[in-house]
Amino acid sequence: MPPVFEFEHLCDDLGPAKIVHICDPECGLRAVVVVDNVACGPSIGGIRMAPDVTTGEVFRLARAMSCKNVAAGLAHGGGKAGIMADPKSPEKPRLIRAFARAIRHLVEYIPGPDMGTNESCMAWIFDEIGRAVGLPRVLGGIPLDEIGATGYGLAQCAVVASTYCDLKLTGASVAVEGFGNVGRHAARFLEEMGAKLVAASDSRGAIYDPQGISTADLARIKSDSGSVTHWPKGQRLSQADLLTVPCDILVPAARPDCIREDNAHRIQARLILQGANIPATPAAESILHRRGVLSVPDFIANAGGVICAAVEYHGGTQASAFSQIAEKIRGNAQEVLSRSREEQVEPRRAALELAHERLKTAMALRTAG
Ligand code: NAD
């Protein structure tokens, strides 16, 4: 039987609920929105702006948001959008505004920032249709990158995860791949808990200083000079070598698939907090699990940003965002890691089981009665 429509291979019993392609030849807008699953409420997910973003990629990201949002117990489903354009284009404001008008009636999708979009883009969308999260503070937003919502969640995750790998956070050494919005704040919050940053990388290279690196000093150096590589002490490393330095906690917070079959055997950390989305391949996660390295899956560990966005959407404060991030991420990490231990399965499998069960329960409640 030929497929009924082109993207049928993406469909399963969870979604997607809608795939909307948008084409506005007048302003050159080409975009796609995938609303994956809305059993828990209108979907929240970022808008990725890149010339090569595809429907398949947007679908996978939307599914990841369904899992992340349901696992975090948010009254929101998962969705994602892609705008096929260069985010540095001078046409960006016009394209974003045209995109906003095109999704005015797609009320089951609430847009937020992702790669290539930011708070200003959300302000333009809000101006057009009154619906967006990740807004600037002046418009009632809680600036999640500025306050370090995702990094805070990663540190909260560490509090629970450390008990599953016999690690004391006080004195633990930390390596961060990608000293940006996620990695920098994760390092800062872990430092506040007594841990010590010993290595960090960015797009220009990496540094390793076993004596310890002050996160505030490194942030200042990166902000002034553009790179962590100007840290005056310790040694310079390649970005690849950062992943295998001696440390207790590794926070991959830059690219997908940086932990692979070819380096998973050499990772020395006992605990990996997945800050980036899909930083490890499935094969690498299996290797780590067999080696006894605890790797907390991305959609459990890095949910701080979307929890903050949901709090903003419902009119909450920054203080309540922090307390909900702590409560939800600690609770989920506990549930996933205890299930993983009891059932002797990889943490990702335990996390996916948890998310799928919750999605199916929510879907059953929507159709029952
Ligand atoms: P960012 O742009 O603020 O920071 C990324 C950092 O990674 C930068 O310092 C950059 O120089 C560095 N980098 C780029 N290429 C690198 C490389 N090859 N090796 C080492 N470092 C490199 O981005 P961010 O907001 O911190 O997001 C990082 C990752 O986390 C992304 O995958 C993003 O999708 C994911 N994420 C972000 C959030 C959030 O709240 N911002 C939430 C969940 C997931």
mmCIF file of C-alpha atoms and ligand atoms in Angstrom:
data_model
loop_
_atom_site.group_PDB
_atom_site.id
_atom_site.type_symbol
_atom_site.label_atom_id
_atom_site.label_comp_id
_atom_site.label_asym_id
_atom_site.label_seq_id
_atom_site.Cartn_x
_atom_site.Cartn_y
_atom_site.Cartn_z
ATOM 1 C CA MET A 1 0.000 0.000 0.000
ATOM 2 C CA PRO A 2 1.459 3.408 -0.886
ATOM 3 C CA PRO A 3 1.596 5.867 2.027
ATOM 4 C CA VAL A 4 -1.492 8.063 2.367
ATOM 5 C CA PHE A 5 0.651 11.156 2.758
ATOM 6 C CA GLU A 6 4.340 11.913 2.543
ATOM 7 C CA PHE A 7 5.062 11.983 6.258
ATOM 8 C CA GLU A 8 3.048 8.930 7.246
ATOM 9 C CA HIS A 9 6.241 7.154 8.286
ATOM 10 C CA LEU A 10 6.575 9.686 11.119
ATOM 11 C CA CYS A 11 3.212 8.737 12.636
ATOM 12 C CA ASP A 12 2.696 6.358 15.554
ATOM 13 C CA ASP A 13 0.138 6.029 18.319
ATOM 14 C CA LEU A 14 1.354 9.222 20.025
ATOM 15 C CA GLY A 15 1.313 11.615 17.086
ATOM 16 C CA PRO A 16 1.970 13.890 15.392
ATOM 17 C CA ALA A 17 -1.432 15.538 15.670
ATOM 18 C CA LYS A 18 -0.683 18.066 12.916
ATOM 19 C CA ILE A 19 2.043 18.878 10.426
ATOM 20 C CA VAL A 20 1.488 22.342 8.954
ATOM 21 C CA HIS A 21 3.555 23.589 6.058
ATOM 22 C CA ILE A 22 3.597 27.323 5.520
ATOM 23 C CA CYS A 23 4.571 28.969 2.273
ATOM 24 C CA ASP A 24 4.201 32.698 1.678
ATOM 25 C CA PRO A 25 5.817 33.496 -1.688
ATOM 26 C CA GLU A 26 5.186 37.214 -1.229
ATOM 27 C CA CYS A 27 7.702 37.529 1.619
ATOM 28 C CA GLY A 28 9.673 34.342 0.909
ATOM 29 C CA LEU A 29 8.548 32.547 4.069
ATOM 30 C CA ARG A 30 8.865 28.764 4.147
ATOM 31 C CA ALA A 31 8.176 27.075 7.438
ATOM 32 C CA VAL A 32 6.792 23.991 9.105
ATOM 33 C CA VAL A 33 5.058 23.474 12.425
ATOM 34 C CA VAL A 34 4.685 20.031 13.959
ATOM 35 C CA VAL A 35 2.146 19.754 16.757
ATOM 36 C CA ASP A 36 3.023 16.333 18.075
ATOM 37 C CA ASN A 37 0.768 15.535 21.001
ATOM 38 C CA VAL A 38 -1.706 17.792 22.824
ATOM 39 C CA ALA A 39 -3.205 15.372 25.337
ATOM 40 C CA CYS A 40 -1.779 17.411 28.233
ATOM 41 C CA GLY A 41 -2.620 20.808 26.725
ATOM 42 C CA PRO A 42 -1.475 23.165 23.978
ATOM 43 C CA SER A 43 2.006 22.315 22.794
ATOM 44 C CA ILE A 44 5.051 24.406 23.712
ATOM 45 C CA GLY A 45 8.243 24.209 21.673
ATOM 46 C CA GLY A 46 10.842 26.436 20.105
ATOM 47 C CA ILE A 47 11.175 27.845 16.603
ATOM 48 C CA ARG A 48 14.396 26.728 14.923
ATOM 49 C CA MET A 49 15.536 29.094 12.181
ATOM 50 C CA ALA A 50 18.073 27.577 9.780
ATOM 51 C CA PRO A 51 18.288 27.324 5.985
ATOM 52 C CA ASP A 52 18.406 23.521 6.099
ATOM 53 C CA VAL A 53 15.844 22.687 8.771
ATOM 54 C CA THR A 54 13.609 19.820 7.601
ATOM 55 C CA THR A 55 10.164 18.499 8.447
ATOM 56 C CA GLY A 56 11.706 15.258 9.718
ATOM 57 C CA GLU A 57 14.027 17.154 12.068
ATOM 58 C CA VAL A 58 11.168 19.334 13.332
ATOM 59 C CA PHE A 59 9.084 16.213 13.971
ATOM 60 C CA ARG A 60 11.861 14.573 16.032
ATOM 61 C CA LEU A 61 12.290 17.763 18.040
ATOM 62 C CA ALA A 62 8.512 18.012 18.559
ATOM 63 C CA ARG A 63 8.399 14.418 19.844
ATOM 64 C CA ALA A 64 11.265 15.192 22.209
ATOM 65 C CA MET A 65 9.215 18.145 23.511
ATOM 66 C CA SER A 66 6.172 15.877 24.073
ATOM 67 C CA CYS A 67 8.358 13.611 26.216
ATOM 68 C CA LYS A 68 10.076 16.508 27.996
ATOM 69 C CA ASN A 69 6.838 18.360 28.779
ATOM 70 C CA VAL A 70 4.875 15.325 29.960
ATOM 71 C CA ALA A 71 7.805 14.096 32.037
ATOM 72 C CA ALA A 72 7.998 17.533 33.672
ATOM 73 C CA GLY A 73 4.288 17.342 34.489
ATOM 74 C CA LEU A 74 3.457 20.462 32.486
ATOM 75 C CA ALA A 75 -0.075 21.104 31.224
ATOM 76 C CA HIS A 76 1.426 21.277 27.744
ATOM 77 C CA GLY A 77 2.032 18.974 24.848
ATOM 78 C CA GLY A 78 5.007 18.964 22.528
ATOM 79 C CA GLY A 79 5.460 20.908 19.326
ATOM 80 C CA LYS A 80 8.213 22.554 17.343
ATOM 81 C CA ALA A 81 8.576 24.846 14.345
ATOM 82 C CA GLY A 82 11.201 25.353 11.685
ATOM 83 C CA ILE A 83 11.663 28.423 9.527
ATOM 84 C CA MET A 84 13.825 27.655 6.503
ATOM 85 C CA ALA A 85 15.942 30.812 6.398
ATOM 86 C CA ASP A 86 19.289 32.236 7.465
ATOM 87 C CA PRO A 87 18.914 33.582 11.029
ATOM 88 C CA LYS A 88 21.385 36.371 10.154
ATOM 89 C CA SER A 89 19.216 37.583 7.249
ATOM 90 C CA PRO A 90 18.128 41.240 7.415
ATOM 91 C CA GLU A 91 14.671 39.906 6.472
ATOM 92 C CA LYS A 92 14.429 38.083 9.816
ATOM 93 C CA PRO A 93 11.900 40.410 11.538
ATOM 94 C CA ARG A 94 9.628 40.372 8.483
ATOM 95 C CA LEU A 95 9.813 36.560 8.212
ATOM 96 C CA ILE A 96 9.162 36.054 11.912
ATOM 97 C CA ARG A 97 6.183 38.410 11.841
ATOM 98 C CA ALA A 98 4.788 36.681 8.738
ATOM 99 C CA PHE A 99 5.267 33.317 10.464
ATOM 100 C CA ALA A 100 3.406 34.609 13.516
ATOM 101 C CA ARG A 101 0.443 35.747 11.411
ATOM 102 C CA ALA A 102 0.374 32.370 9.658
ATOM 103 C CA ILE A 103 0.050 30.495 12.978
ATOM 104 C CA ARG A 104 -2.474 32.919 14.509
ATOM 105 C CA HIS A 105 -5.232 30.278 14.499
ATOM 106 C CA LEU A 106 -2.970 27.311 15.255
ATOM 107 C CA VAL A 107 -3.750 27.804 18.929
ATOM 108 C CA GLU A 108 -2.525 24.360 19.942
ATOM 109 C CA TYR A 109 1.039 25.602 19.321
ATOM 110 C CA ILE A 110 2.745 28.132 21.618
ATOM 111 C CA PRO A 111 6.080 29.214 20.142
ATOM 112 C CA GLY A 112 9.287 29.728 22.113
ATOM 113 C CA PRO A 113 12.947 30.415 21.242
ATOM 114 C CA ASP A 114 15.332 27.801 19.832
ATOM 115 C CA MET A 115 18.446 27.872 17.644
ATOM 116 C CA GLY A 116 18.333 30.976 15.462
ATOM 117 C CA THR A 117 15.560 32.725 17.425
ATOM 118 C CA ASN A 118 15.601 34.637 20.704
ATOM 119 C CA GLU A 119 13.609 36.843 23.085
ATOM 120 C CA SER A 120 13.288 39.652 20.513
ATOM 121 C CA CYS A 121 11.743 37.229 18.002
ATOM 122 C CA MET A 122 9.262 36.156 20.678
ATOM 123 C CA ALA A 123 8.424 39.818 21.308
ATOM 124 C CA TRP A 124 7.625 40.296 17.578
ATOM 125 C CA ILE A 125 5.411 37.189 17.616
ATOM 126 C CA PHE A 126 3.670 38.314 20.781
ATOM 127 C CA ASP A 127 3.085 41.683 19.193
ATOM 128 C CA GLU A 128 1.402 40.017 16.197
ATOM 129 C CA ILE A 129 -0.694 37.310 17.864
ATOM 130 C CA GLY A 130 -0.372 37.663 21.668
ATOM 131 C CA ARG A 131 0.968 34.119 22.047
ATOM 132 C CA ALA A 132 4.636 33.228 22.757
ATOM 133 C CA VAL A 133 6.914 32.220 25.626
ATOM 134 C CA GLY A 134 10.505 33.219 26.330
ATOM 135 C CA LEU A 135 9.575 36.906 26.217
ATOM 136 C CA PRO A 136 11.838 39.777 27.300
ATOM 137 C CA ARG A 137 11.437 40.776 30.956
ATOM 138 C CA VAL A 138 9.917 44.115 29.958
ATOM 139 C CA LEU A 139 6.977 42.217 28.411
ATOM 140 C CA GLY A 140 6.444 40.041 31.487
ATOM 141 C CA GLY A 141 8.889 37.342 30.452
ATOM 142 C CA ILE A 142 11.278 35.386 32.653
ATOM 143 C CA PRO A 143 14.542 35.462 30.655
ATOM 144 C CA LEU A 144 15.434 31.804 31.009
ATOM 145 C CA ASP A 145 18.928 32.019 29.540
ATOM 146 C CA GLU A 146 19.873 35.078 31.604
ATOM 147 C CA ILE A 147 18.765 33.455 34.870
ATOM 148 C CA GLY A 148 20.208 30.052 33.900
ATOM 149 C CA ALA A 149 16.975 28.033 34.144
ATOM 150 C CA THR A 150 18.362 24.984 32.349
ATOM 151 C CA GLY A 151 21.715 25.063 34.163
ATOM 152 C CA TYR A 152 19.864 25.297 37.478
ATOM 153 C CA GLY A 153 17.824 22.236 36.540
ATOM 154 C CA LEU A 154 20.983 20.312 35.666
ATOM 155 C CA ALA A 155 22.454 21.093 39.088
ATOM 156 C CA GLN A 156 19.201 19.977 40.765
ATOM 157 C CA CYS A 157 19.377 16.779 38.748
ATOM 158 C CA ALA A 158 22.929 16.262 40.042
ATOM 159 C CA VAL A 159 21.697 16.340 43.639
ATOM 160 C CA VAL A 160 19.565 13.242 42.989
ATOM 161 C CA ALA A 161 21.798 11.531 40.421
ATOM 162 C CA SER A 162 24.896 11.777 42.647
ATOM 163 C CA THR A 163 23.214 9.448 45.145
ATOM 164 C CA TYR A 164 22.892 6.835 42.382
ATOM 165 C CA CYS A 165 26.576 6.852 41.570
ATOM 166 C CA ASP A 166 28.039 7.278 45.019
ATOM 167 C CA LEU A 167 29.365 10.739 44.358
ATOM 168 C CA LYS A 168 29.686 13.678 46.748
ATOM 169 C CA LEU A 169 28.953 17.005 45.079
ATOM 170 C CA THR A 170 31.207 18.810 47.552
ATOM 171 C CA GLY A 171 34.629 18.652 45.960
ATOM 172 C CA ALA A 172 33.395 16.908 42.782
ATOM 173 C CA SER A 173 35.277 17.968 39.655
ATOM 174 C CA VAL A 174 33.229 19.162 36.672
ATOM 175 C CA ALA A 175 33.970 19.425 32.935
ATOM 176 C CA VAL A 176 31.610 21.439 30.721
ATOM 177 C CA GLU A 177 31.449 21.058 26.955
ATOM 178 C CA GLY A 178 30.025 24.355 25.626
ATOM 179 C CA PHE A 179 30.400 27.203 28.147
ATOM 180 C CA GLY A 180 27.239 28.961 26.902
ATOM 181 C CA ASN A 181 23.811 29.644 28.359
ATOM 182 C CA VAL A 182 23.316 26.082 29.555
ATOM 183 C CA GLY A 183 26.890 25.030 30.387
ATOM 184 C CA ARG A 184 28.018 28.246 32.089
ATOM 185 C CA HIS A 185 25.070 28.328 34.481
ATOM 186 C CA ALA A 186 25.259 24.586 35.182
ATOM 187 C CA ALA A 187 28.891 25.106 36.213
ATOM 188 C CA ARG A 188 27.919 28.097 38.371
ATOM 189 C CA PHE A 189 25.123 26.286 40.224
ATOM 190 C CA LEU A 190 27.286 23.176 40.736
ATOM 191 C CA GLU A 191 30.056 25.420 42.077
ATOM 192 C CA GLU A 192 27.549 26.880 44.572
ATOM 193 C CA MET A 193 26.938 23.298 45.744
ATOM 194 C CA GLY A 194 30.664 22.836 46.419
ATOM 195 C CA ALA A 195 31.768 21.269 43.131
ATOM 196 C CA LYS A 196 34.826 22.540 41.214
ATOM 197 C CA LEU A 197 34.997 23.339 37.508
ATOM 198 C CA VAL A 198 38.183 21.853 36.028
ATOM 199 C CA ALA A 199 37.581 22.024 32.262
ATOM 200 C CA ALA A 200 35.451 23.958 29.787
ATOM 201 C CA SER A 201 35.177 24.335 26.041
ATOM 202 C CA ASP A 202 33.534 26.537 23.456
ATOM 203 C CA SER A 203 33.553 26.845 19.685
ATOM 204 C CA ARG A 204 37.231 27.922 19.734
ATOM 205 C CA GLY A 205 38.777 25.230 21.934
ATOM 206 C CA ALA A 206 39.035 23.905 25.466
ATOM 207 C CA ILE A 207 40.951 24.429 28.710
ATOM 208 C CA TYR A 208 41.825 22.101 31.580
ATOM 209 C CA ASP A 209 42.946 23.322 34.977
ATOM 210 C CA PRO A 210 42.832 20.680 37.724
ATOM 211 C CA GLN A 211 43.480 23.403 40.337
ATOM 212 C CA GLY A 212 39.958 24.663 39.680
ATOM 213 C CA ILE A 213 38.423 27.391 37.551
ATOM 214 C CA SER A 214 36.256 30.144 39.004
ATOM 215 C CA THR A 215 33.053 30.141 36.931
ATOM 216 C CA ALA A 216 32.592 33.902 37.421
ATOM 217 C CA ASP A 217 36.154 34.656 36.282
ATOM 218 C CA LEU A 218 35.827 32.348 33.280
ATOM 219 C CA ALA A 219 32.490 33.896 32.293
ATOM 220 C CA ARG A 220 34.136 37.340 32.448
ATOM 221 C CA ILE A 221 37.074 36.190 30.336
ATOM 222 C CA LYS A 222 34.748 34.642 27.750
ATOM 223 C CA SER A 223 32.597 37.735 27.651
ATOM 224 C CA ASP A 224 35.614 40.095 27.289
ATOM 225 C CA SER A 225 37.744 38.025 24.904
ATOM 226 C CA GLY A 226 35.151 35.843 23.172
ATOM 227 C CA SER A 227 36.503 32.488 24.325
ATOM 228 C CA VAL A 228 37.282 30.325 27.344
ATOM 229 C CA THR A 229 40.629 29.546 25.726
ATOM 230 C CA HIS A 230 42.011 32.815 27.168
ATOM 231 C CA TRP A 231 41.954 31.340 30.681
ATOM 232 C CA PRO A 232 45.507 32.158 31.806
ATOM 233 C CA LYS A 233 46.321 28.969 33.743
ATOM 234 C CA GLY A 234 46.168 25.209 33.198
ATOM 235 C CA GLN A 235 46.500 23.759 29.714
ATOM 236 C CA ARG A 236 44.835 24.116 26.328
ATOM 237 C CA LEU A 237 43.048 21.071 24.921
ATOM 238 C CA SER A 238 41.158 20.180 21.793
ATOM 239 C CA GLN A 239 37.368 20.218 22.085
ATOM 240 C CA ALA A 240 37.339 16.436 21.631
ATOM 241 C CA ASP A 241 39.795 15.923 24.504
ATOM 242 C CA LEU A 242 37.602 17.873 26.909
ATOM 243 C CA LEU A 243 35.154 14.980 26.944
ATOM 244 C CA THR A 244 37.725 12.540 28.297
ATOM 245 C CA VAL A 245 39.554 14.669 30.919
ATOM 246 C CA PRO A 246 39.733 13.317 34.483
ATOM 247 C CA CYS A 247 36.571 14.573 36.208
ATOM 248 C CA ASP A 248 33.603 13.337 38.232
ATOM 249 C CA ILE A 249 30.818 15.117 36.346
ATOM 250 C CA LEU A 250 30.650 15.801 32.615
ATOM 251 C CA VAL A 251 28.103 18.275 31.263
ATOM 252 C CA PRO A 252 27.803 18.109 27.465
ATOM 253 C CA ALA A 253 26.044 21.388 26.656
ATOM 254 C CA ALA A 254 26.838 22.194 23.032
ATOM 255 C CA ARG A 255 26.292 19.795 20.159
ATOM 256 C CA PRO A 256 24.331 16.656 19.389
ATOM 257 C CA ASP A 257 26.169 13.313 19.152
ATOM 258 C CA CYS A 258 29.453 14.470 20.740
ATOM 259 C CA ILE A 259 29.608 11.258 22.816
ATOM 260 C CA ARG A 260 29.880 8.361 20.403
ATOM 261 C CA GLU A 261 31.082 4.791 20.170
ATOM 262 C CA ASP A 262 34.622 6.013 19.468
ATOM 263 C CA ASN A 263 35.006 8.054 22.683
ATOM 264 C CA ALA A 264 32.448 6.597 25.151
ATOM 265 C CA HIS A 265 35.033 4.075 26.389
ATOM 266 C CA ARG A 266 37.451 6.849 27.320
ATOM 267 C CA ILE A 267 35.096 9.051 29.323
ATOM 268 C CA GLN A 268 36.352 9.272 32.899
ATOM 269 C CA ALA A 269 33.358 10.967 34.519
ATOM 270 C CA ARG A 270 31.092 8.956 36.798
ATOM 271 C CA LEU A 271 28.068 11.130 36.099
ATOM 272 C CA ILE A 272 26.955 12.748 32.838
ATOM 273 C CA LEU A 273 24.280 15.437 32.959
ATOM 274 C CA GLN A 274 22.944 15.834 29.419
ATOM 275 C CA GLY A 275 22.542 19.587 28.955
ATOM 276 C CA ALA A 276 22.385 19.605 25.158
ATOM 277 C CA ASN A 277 19.702 17.738 23.256
ATOM 278 C CA ILE A 278 20.833 14.253 22.156
ATOM 279 C CA PRO A 279 24.512 14.767 23.078
ATOM 280 C CA ALA A 280 25.147 10.990 23.049
ATOM 281 C CA THR A 281 24.341 8.410 20.400
ATOM 282 C CA PRO A 282 22.256 5.381 21.451
ATOM 283 C CA ALA A 283 25.321 3.120 21.041
ATOM 284 C CA ALA A 284 27.389 5.420 23.267
ATOM 285 C CA GLU A 285 24.660 5.439 25.936
ATOM 286 C CA SER A 286 24.733 1.627 25.957
ATOM 287 C CA ILE A 287 28.521 1.603 26.357
ATOM 288 C CA LEU A 288 28.336 4.093 29.219
ATOM 289 C CA HIS A 289 25.625 2.072 30.941
ATOM 290 C CA ARG A 290 27.674 -1.127 30.678
ATOM 291 C CA ARG A 291 30.686 0.714 32.105
ATOM 292 C CA GLY A 292 28.642 1.950 35.072
ATOM 293 C CA VAL A 293 28.770 5.617 34.029
ATOM 294 C CA LEU A 294 25.452 7.213 34.950
ATOM 295 C CA SER A 295 24.127 9.372 32.104
ATOM 296 C CA VAL A 296 20.890 11.237 32.813
ATOM 297 C CA PRO A 297 18.886 11.646 29.583
ATOM 298 C CA ASP A 298 18.497 15.089 28.063
ATOM 299 C CA PHE A 299 14.731 15.432 28.338
ATOM 300 C CA ILE A 300 14.838 14.682 32.068
ATOM 301 C CA ALA A 301 17.961 16.697 32.938
ATOM 302 C CA ASN A 302 17.598 19.748 30.684
ATOM 303 C CA ALA A 303 13.886 20.509 31.186
ATOM 304 C CA GLY A 304 14.583 23.637 33.260
ATOM 305 C CA GLY A 305 14.137 25.981 30.304
ATOM 306 C CA VAL A 306 10.715 24.731 29.268
ATOM 307 C CA ILE A 307 9.505 24.544 32.878
ATOM 308 C CA CYS A 308 10.490 28.206 33.195
ATOM 309 C CA ALA A 309 8.677 29.011 29.926
ATOM 310 C CA ALA A 310 5.509 27.286 31.152
ATOM 311 C CA VAL A 311 5.637 29.199 34.447
ATOM 312 C CA GLU A 312 5.976 32.435 32.449
ATOM 313 C CA TYR A 313 3.015 31.481 30.225
ATOM 314 C CA HIS A 314 0.810 30.942 33.264
ATOM 315 C CA GLY A 315 1.824 34.291 34.807
ATOM 316 C CA GLY A 316 4.195 32.913 37.471
ATOM 317 C CA THR A 317 7.255 34.586 38.919
ATOM 318 C CA GLN A 318 10.972 33.877 38.583
ATOM 319 C CA ALA A 319 11.026 32.539 42.161
ATOM 320 C CA SER A 320 8.238 30.098 41.379
ATOM 321 C CA ALA A 321 10.053 29.048 38.186
ATOM 322 C CA PHE A 322 13.141 28.115 40.237
ATOM 323 C CA SER A 323 11.115 26.209 42.813
ATOM 324 C CA GLN A 324 9.156 24.294 40.134
ATOM 325 C CA ILE A 325 12.360 23.426 38.263
ATOM 326 C CA ALA A 326 13.863 22.019 41.460
ATOM 327 C CA GLU A 327 10.770 20.072 42.433
ATOM 328 C CA LYS A 328 10.010 18.633 38.995
ATOM 329 C CA ILE A 329 13.552 17.753 37.945
ATOM 330 C CA ARG A 330 14.487 16.199 41.287
ATOM 331 C CA GLY A 331 11.234 14.180 41.300
ATOM 332 C CA ASN A 332 11.690 12.967 37.735
ATOM 333 C CA ALA A 333 15.362 12.118 38.149
ATOM 334 C CA GLN A 334 14.455 10.083 41.222
ATOM 335 C CA GLU A 335 11.690 8.232 39.401
ATOM 336 C CA VAL A 336 13.722 7.522 36.264
ATOM 337 C CA LEU A 337 16.879 6.461 38.051
ATOM 338 C CA SER A 338 15.094 4.197 40.520
ATOM 339 C CA ARG A 339 13.180 2.550 37.666
ATOM 340 C CA SER A 340 16.405 2.146 35.706
ATOM 341 C CA ARG A 341 18.033 0.481 38.705
ATOM 342 C CA GLU A 342 15.075 -1.767 39.574
ATOM 343 C CA GLU A 343 14.404 -2.883 36.007
ATOM 344 C CA GLN A 344 18.115 -2.960 35.118
ATOM 345 C CA VAL A 345 17.524 -0.890 31.987
ATOM 346 C CA GLU A 346 19.353 2.116 30.615
ATOM 347 C CA PRO A 347 18.178 5.451 32.059
ATOM 348 C CA ARG A 348 16.923 6.561 28.621
ATOM 349 C CA ARG A 349 14.717 3.513 28.294
ATOM 350 C CA ALA A 350 13.323 4.121 31.782
ATOM 351 C CA ALA A 351 12.730 7.797 30.926
ATOM 352 C CA LEU A 352 10.991 6.978 27.638
ATOM 353 C CA GLU A 353 8.792 4.388 29.344
ATOM 354 C CA LEU A 354 7.809 6.981 31.944
ATOM 355 C CA ALA A 355 7.034 9.643 29.315
ATOM 356 C CA HIS A 356 5.089 7.281 27.038
ATOM 357 C CA GLU A 357 3.030 5.918 29.954
ATOM 358 C CA ARG A 358 2.118 9.429 31.036
ATOM 359 C CA LEU A 359 1.242 10.466 27.474
ATOM 360 C CA LYS A 360 -0.992 7.438 27.026
ATOM 361 C CA THR A 361 -2.702 8.074 30.368
ATOM 362 C CA ALA A 362 -3.370 11.681 29.354
ATOM 363 C CA MET A 363 -4.647 10.568 25.934
ATOM 364 C CA ALA A 364 -6.984 8.030 27.547
ATOM 365 C CA LEU A 365 -8.372 10.733 29.829
ATOM 366 C CA ARG A 366 -9.089 12.943 26.826
ATOM 367 C CA THR A 367 -11.153 10.258 25.084
ATOM 368 C CA ALA A 368 -12.821 8.659 28.135
ATOM 369 C CA GLY A 369 -16.324 9.469 29.396
HETATM 370 P P1 NAD B 1 24.690 28.755 23.517
HETATM 371 O O1 NAD B 1 24.817 29.148 22.111
HETATM 372 O O2 NAD B 1 24.415 29.780 24.548
HETATM 373 O O3 NAD B 1 26.004 27.964 24.002
HETATM 374 C C1 NAD B 1 26.591 26.960 23.263
HETATM 375 C C2 NAD B 1 28.076 26.977 23.598
HETATM 376 O O4 NAD B 1 28.684 25.875 22.917
HETATM 377 C C3 NAD B 1 28.803 28.234 23.122
HETATM 378 O O5 NAD B 1 29.676 28.674 24.124
HETATM 379 C C4 NAD B 1 29.593 27.750 21.905
HETATM 380 O O6 NAD B 1 30.792 28.483 21.729
HETATM 381 C C5 NAD B 1 29.878 26.331 22.319
HETATM 382 N N1 NAD B 1 30.214 25.437 21.207
HETATM 383 C C6 NAD B 1 29.811 25.470 19.919
HETATM 384 N N2 NAD B 1 30.385 24.484 19.233
HETATM 385 C C7 NAD B 1 31.154 23.800 20.097
HETATM 386 C C8 NAD B 1 31.998 22.679 19.986
HETATM 387 N N3 NAD B 1 32.151 22.058 18.834
HETATM 388 N N4 NAD B 1 32.646 22.245 21.106
HETATM 389 C C9 NAD B 1 32.493 22.859 22.277
HETATM 390 N N5 NAD B 1 31.708 23.936 22.433
HETATM 391 C C10 NAD B 1 31.050 24.406 21.367
HETATM 392 O O7 NAD B 1 23.552 27.599 23.514
HETATM 393 P P2 NAD B 1 22.745 27.073 24.761
HETATM 394 O O8 NAD B 1 21.473 27.807 24.888
HETATM 395 O O9 NAD B 1 23.669 26.998 25.932
HETATM 396 O O10 NAD B 1 22.357 25.610 24.264
HETATM 397 C C11 NAD B 1 23.320 24.579 24.251
HETATM 398 C C12 NAD B 1 22.614 23.271 23.905
HETATM 399 O O11 NAD B 1 21.614 22.980 24.876
HETATM 400 C C13 NAD B 1 21.895 23.263 22.562
HETATM 401 O O12 NAD B 1 21.976 21.954 22.058
HETATM 402 C C14 NAD B 1 20.443 23.547 22.938
HETATM 403 O O13 NAD B 1 19.536 23.039 21.984
HETATM 404 C C15 NAD B 1 20.351 22.792 24.237
HETATM 405 N N6 NAD B 1 19.320 23.269 25.164
HETATM 406 C C16 NAD B 1 19.268 24.577 25.529
HETATM 407 C C17 NAD B 1 18.321 24.979 26.459
HETATM 408 C C18 NAD B 1 18.282 26.409 26.952
HETATM 409 O O14 NAD B 1 17.565 26.664 27.911
HETATM 410 N N7 NAD B 1 19.026 27.329 26.373
HETATM 411 C C19 NAD B 1 17.398 24.067 26.989
HETATM 412 C C20 NAD B 1 17.492 22.731 26.604
HETATM 413 C C21 NAD B 1 18.464 22.336 25.683
#
